[in-house]
Amino acid sequence: QAVSDAKINETVKVVFFREGKPKNLQVKVLEHPESKVAKNSEGSYQGQKAPFDLGFYVMDYSQKLAIDWGLPGLREPRPVVIDISPNSPAACSGLRVGDIILDIKNQKTIKAVDVIKYLKKGVNPLRVLRGNNVL
């Protein structure tokens, strides 16, 4: 509870039990890199919200985004996931910030608007590029 209530970079006291004995520990709460909205010196990236309360935002791939986030170079642009809401359908399915969406239901995606257009209510199989792996 102490960790979930803490602010990012705050140090909190945590009590846990080992072999029936309480142990005290000071921990610094850090943001998980896959759950944060990436920011640059000018503020947040702005993207398009996926429909049907799927819980993620996408934006068009750009050289600046690729450099800022360490994304792989692409032969042709593809939409990039830039934010995921905790406990959303997208988060529960394993989608991550920085995933590059290659296609939805075997329909090739080039721009963020393609993601919005191809997503339907119900099941939406996605193929994504994560680092050097296609999932």
PDB file of C-alpha atoms in Angstrom:
ATOM      1  CA  GLN A   1       0.000   0.000   0.000  1.00  0.00           C
ATOM      2  CA  ALA A   2       2.845   2.410   0.838  1.00  0.00           C
ATOM      3  CA  VAL A   3       4.375   1.968  -2.601  1.00  0.00           C
ATOM      4  CA  SER A   4       1.114   2.355  -4.519  1.00  0.00           C
ATOM      5  CA  ASP A   5       0.295   5.555  -2.598  1.00  0.00           C
ATOM      6  CA  ALA A   6       3.772   7.066  -3.064  1.00  0.00           C
ATOM      7  CA  LYS A   7       4.764   9.587  -5.682  1.00  0.00           C
ATOM      8  CA  ILE A   8       7.450   8.823  -8.256  1.00  0.00           C
ATOM      9  CA  ASN A   9      10.969   9.307  -6.789  1.00  0.00           C
ATOM     10  CA  GLU A  10       9.612   9.326  -3.218  1.00  0.00           C
ATOM     11  CA  THR A  11      11.340   7.128  -0.626  1.00  0.00           C
ATOM     12  CA  VAL A  12       8.969   5.143   1.580  1.00  0.00           C
ATOM     13  CA  LYS A  13       9.283   2.731   4.481  1.00  0.00           C
ATOM     14  CA  VAL A  14       8.130  -0.784   3.646  1.00  0.00           C
ATOM     15  CA  VAL A  15       7.529  -3.520   6.195  1.00  0.00           C
ATOM     16  CA  PHE A  16       7.451  -7.103   4.987  1.00  0.00           C
ATOM     17  CA  PHE A  17       7.673 -10.488   6.655  1.00  0.00           C
ATOM     18  CA  ARG A  18      10.325 -13.197   6.230  1.00  0.00           C
ATOM     19  CA  GLU A  19      10.039 -16.413   8.163  1.00  0.00           C
ATOM     20  CA  GLY A  20       7.347 -14.805  10.306  1.00  0.00           C
ATOM     21  CA  LYS A  21       9.514 -11.849  11.349  1.00  0.00           C
ATOM     22  CA  PRO A  22       8.939  -8.248  10.261  1.00  0.00           C
ATOM     23  CA  LYS A  23      11.670  -6.601   8.179  1.00  0.00           C
ATOM     24  CA  ASN A  24      11.929  -2.869   7.488  1.00  0.00           C
ATOM     25  CA  LEU A  25      13.228  -1.464   4.259  1.00  0.00           C
ATOM     26  CA  GLN A  26      13.467   2.001   2.683  1.00  0.00           C
ATOM     27  CA  VAL A  27      12.638   1.941  -1.038  1.00  0.00           C
ATOM     28  CA  LYS A  28      12.663   4.630  -3.676  1.00  0.00           C
ATOM     29  CA  VAL A  29       9.608   4.437  -5.923  1.00  0.00           C
ATOM     30  CA  LEU A  30      10.500   4.641  -9.602  1.00  0.00           C
ATOM     31  CA  GLU A  31       8.250   4.721 -12.630  1.00  0.00           C
ATOM     32  CA  HIS A  32       8.258   1.561 -14.720  1.00  0.00           C
ATOM     33  CA  PRO A  33       9.683   2.580 -18.142  1.00  0.00           C
ATOM     34  CA  GLU A  34       6.970   0.746 -20.073  1.00  0.00           C
ATOM     35  CA  SER A  35       4.089   2.402 -18.246  1.00  0.00           C
ATOM     36  CA  LYS A  36       5.084   6.038 -18.558  1.00  0.00           C
ATOM     37  CA  VAL A  37       4.124   8.536 -21.186  1.00  0.00           C
ATOM     38  CA  ALA A  38       7.353   9.518 -22.865  1.00  0.00           C
ATOM     39  CA  LYS A  39       8.250  13.160 -22.526  1.00  0.00           C
ATOM     40  CA  ASN A  40      10.789  15.367 -24.147  1.00  0.00           C
ATOM     41  CA  SER A  41      12.063  18.787 -23.120  1.00  0.00           C
ATOM     42  CA  GLU A  42       9.021  20.422 -24.726  1.00  0.00           C
ATOM     43  CA  GLY A  43       6.419  18.235 -22.969  1.00  0.00           C
ATOM     44  CA  SER A  44       4.359  15.166 -23.791  1.00  0.00           C
ATOM     45  CA  TYR A  45       3.912  13.632 -27.184  1.00  0.00           C
ATOM     46  CA  GLN A  46       0.366  13.988 -28.485  1.00  0.00           C
ATOM     47  CA  GLY A  47      -1.319  11.037 -30.129  1.00  0.00           C
ATOM     48  CA  GLN A  48      -4.668   9.664 -31.146  1.00  0.00           C
ATOM     49  CA  LYS A  49      -6.789   7.722 -28.676  1.00  0.00           C
ATOM     50  CA  ALA A  50      -7.768   4.200 -29.689  1.00  0.00           C
ATOM     51  CA  PRO A  51     -11.543   3.714 -29.841  1.00  0.00           C
ATOM     52  CA  PHE A  52     -13.745   1.433 -27.731  1.00  0.00           C
ATOM     53  CA  ASP A  53     -11.926   2.285 -24.474  1.00  0.00           C
ATOM     54  CA  LEU A  54      -9.019   0.020 -25.430  1.00  0.00           C
ATOM     55  CA  GLY A  55      -6.724   2.232 -23.353  1.00  0.00           C
ATOM     56  CA  PHE A  56      -3.896   3.325 -25.599  1.00  0.00           C
ATOM     57  CA  TYR A  57      -2.709   6.210 -27.763  1.00  0.00           C
ATOM     58  CA  VAL A  58      -0.753   6.055 -31.011  1.00  0.00           C
ATOM     59  CA  MET A  59       1.100   8.566 -33.126  1.00  0.00           C
ATOM     60  CA  ASP A  60       2.873   8.530 -36.462  1.00  0.00           C
ATOM     61  CA  TYR A  61       6.477   7.337 -36.492  1.00  0.00           C
ATOM     62  CA  SER A  62       9.015  10.132 -36.969  1.00  0.00           C
ATOM     63  CA  GLN A  63      12.797  10.399 -36.902  1.00  0.00           C
ATOM     64  CA  LYS A  64      12.577  12.572 -33.775  1.00  0.00           C
ATOM     65  CA  LEU A  65      10.407  10.007 -31.994  1.00  0.00           C
ATOM     66  CA  ALA A  66      12.744   7.205 -33.085  1.00  0.00           C
ATOM     67  CA  ILE A  67      15.782   9.060 -31.728  1.00  0.00           C
ATOM     68  CA  ASP A  68      14.084  10.152 -28.473  1.00  0.00           C
ATOM     69  CA  TRP A  69      12.787   6.649 -27.726  1.00  0.00           C
ATOM     70  CA  GLY A  70      15.549   4.535 -29.258  1.00  0.00           C
ATOM     71  CA  LEU A  71      13.167   2.945 -31.769  1.00  0.00           C
ATOM     72  CA  PRO A  72      14.529   0.902 -34.664  1.00  0.00           C
ATOM     73  CA  GLY A  73      14.845   2.497 -38.086  1.00  0.00           C
ATOM     74  CA  LEU A  74      12.007   1.566 -40.430  1.00  0.00           C
ATOM     75  CA  ARG A  75      11.844   1.261 -44.221  1.00  0.00           C
ATOM     76  CA  GLU A  76       8.371   2.762 -44.116  1.00  0.00           C
ATOM     77  CA  PRO A  77       6.632   4.604 -41.287  1.00  0.00           C
ATOM     78  CA  ARG A  78       4.305   2.790 -38.892  1.00  0.00           C
ATOM     79  CA  PRO A  79       2.235   3.984 -35.919  1.00  0.00           C
ATOM     80  CA  VAL A  80       3.853   3.877 -32.474  1.00  0.00           C
ATOM     81  CA  VAL A  81       2.099   3.245 -29.144  1.00  0.00           C
ATOM     82  CA  ILE A  82       2.906   6.279 -26.977  1.00  0.00           C
ATOM     83  CA  ASP A  83       0.707   5.721 -23.923  1.00  0.00           C
ATOM     84  CA  ILE A  84      -1.189   2.882 -22.273  1.00  0.00           C
ATOM     85  CA  SER A  85      -3.693   3.219 -19.453  1.00  0.00           C
ATOM     86  CA  PRO A  86      -3.014   0.893 -16.506  1.00  0.00           C
ATOM     87  CA  ASN A  87      -5.401  -2.078 -16.282  1.00  0.00           C
ATOM     88  CA  SER A  88      -6.867  -1.271 -19.710  1.00  0.00           C
ATOM     89  CA  PRO A  89      -7.598  -3.956 -22.313  1.00  0.00           C
ATOM     90  CA  ALA A  90      -4.407  -2.876 -24.122  1.00  0.00           C
ATOM     91  CA  ALA A  91      -2.300  -3.207 -20.955  1.00  0.00           C
ATOM     92  CA  CYS A  92      -3.865  -6.562 -20.046  1.00  0.00           C
ATOM     93  CA  SER A  93      -3.178  -7.911 -23.539  1.00  0.00           C
ATOM     94  CA  GLY A  94       0.528  -7.076 -23.241  1.00  0.00           C
ATOM     95  CA  LEU A  95       0.724  -4.032 -25.522  1.00  0.00           C
ATOM     96  CA  ARG A  96       3.570  -1.736 -24.445  1.00  0.00           C
ATOM     97  CA  VAL A  97       4.632   1.853 -24.893  1.00  0.00           C
ATOM     98  CA  GLY A  98       7.074   1.947 -27.824  1.00  0.00           C
ATOM     99  CA  ASP A  99       5.453  -0.940 -29.695  1.00  0.00           C
ATOM    100  CA  ILE A 100       5.274  -0.261 -33.427  1.00  0.00           C
ATOM    101  CA  ILE A 101       1.989  -1.496 -34.920  1.00  0.00           C
ATOM    102  CA  LEU A 102       2.608  -3.347 -38.183  1.00  0.00           C
ATOM    103  CA  ASP A 103      -0.927  -4.489 -38.903  1.00  0.00           C
ATOM    104  CA  ILE A 104      -4.369  -5.048 -37.426  1.00  0.00           C
ATOM    105  CA  LYS A 105      -6.358  -8.069 -38.595  1.00  0.00           C
ATOM    106  CA  ASN A 106      -3.799  -8.456 -41.421  1.00  0.00           C
ATOM    107  CA  GLN A 107      -4.455  -4.893 -42.616  1.00  0.00           C
ATOM    108  CA  LYS A 108      -1.180  -2.973 -42.950  1.00  0.00           C
ATOM    109  CA  THR A 109      -0.932   0.189 -40.840  1.00  0.00           C
ATOM    110  CA  ILE A 110       1.147   3.152 -42.041  1.00  0.00           C
ATOM    111  CA  LYS A 111      -0.302   6.013 -39.989  1.00  0.00           C
ATOM    112  CA  ALA A 112      -2.000   6.420 -36.627  1.00  0.00           C
ATOM    113  CA  VAL A 113      -5.320   7.051 -38.405  1.00  0.00           C
ATOM    114  CA  ASP A 114      -5.063   3.524 -39.864  1.00  0.00           C
ATOM    115  CA  VAL A 115      -5.055   2.117 -36.327  1.00  0.00           C
ATOM    116  CA  ILE A 116      -8.182   4.080 -35.474  1.00  0.00           C
ATOM    117  CA  LYS A 117      -9.851   3.011 -38.726  1.00  0.00           C
ATOM    118  CA  TYR A 118      -9.026  -0.726 -38.497  1.00  0.00           C
ATOM    119  CA  LEU A 119      -9.862  -1.307 -34.828  1.00  0.00           C
ATOM    120  CA  LYS A 120     -13.327  -2.744 -34.320  1.00  0.00           C
ATOM    121  CA  LYS A 121     -15.361  -3.727 -31.283  1.00  0.00           C
ATOM    122  CA  GLY A 122     -14.336  -7.171 -30.123  1.00  0.00           C
ATOM    123  CA  VAL A 123     -11.150  -9.057 -30.965  1.00  0.00           C
ATOM    124  CA  ASN A 124      -8.380  -7.129 -32.748  1.00  0.00           C
ATOM    125  CA  PRO A 125      -5.282  -9.205 -33.466  1.00  0.00           C
ATOM    126  CA  LEU A 126      -2.267  -6.906 -33.794  1.00  0.00           C
ATOM    127  CA  ARG A 127       1.200  -7.638 -35.105  1.00  0.00           C
ATOM    128  CA  VAL A 128       3.764  -5.352 -33.486  1.00  0.00           C
ATOM    129  CA  LEU A 129       7.465  -4.708 -33.685  1.00  0.00           C
ATOM    130  CA  ARG A 130       9.073  -4.549 -30.228  1.00  0.00           C
ATOM    131  CA  GLY A 131      12.773  -3.893 -30.501  1.00  0.00           C
ATOM    132  CA  ASN A 132      13.904  -6.411 -33.109  1.00  0.00           C
ATOM    133  CA  ASN A 133      11.062  -8.874 -32.482  1.00  0.00           C
ATOM    134  CA  VAL A 134       7.756  -9.184 -34.294  1.00  0.00           C
ATOM    135  CA  LEU A 135       4.980 -10.265 -31.914  1.00  0.00           C
TER     136      LEU A 135
END
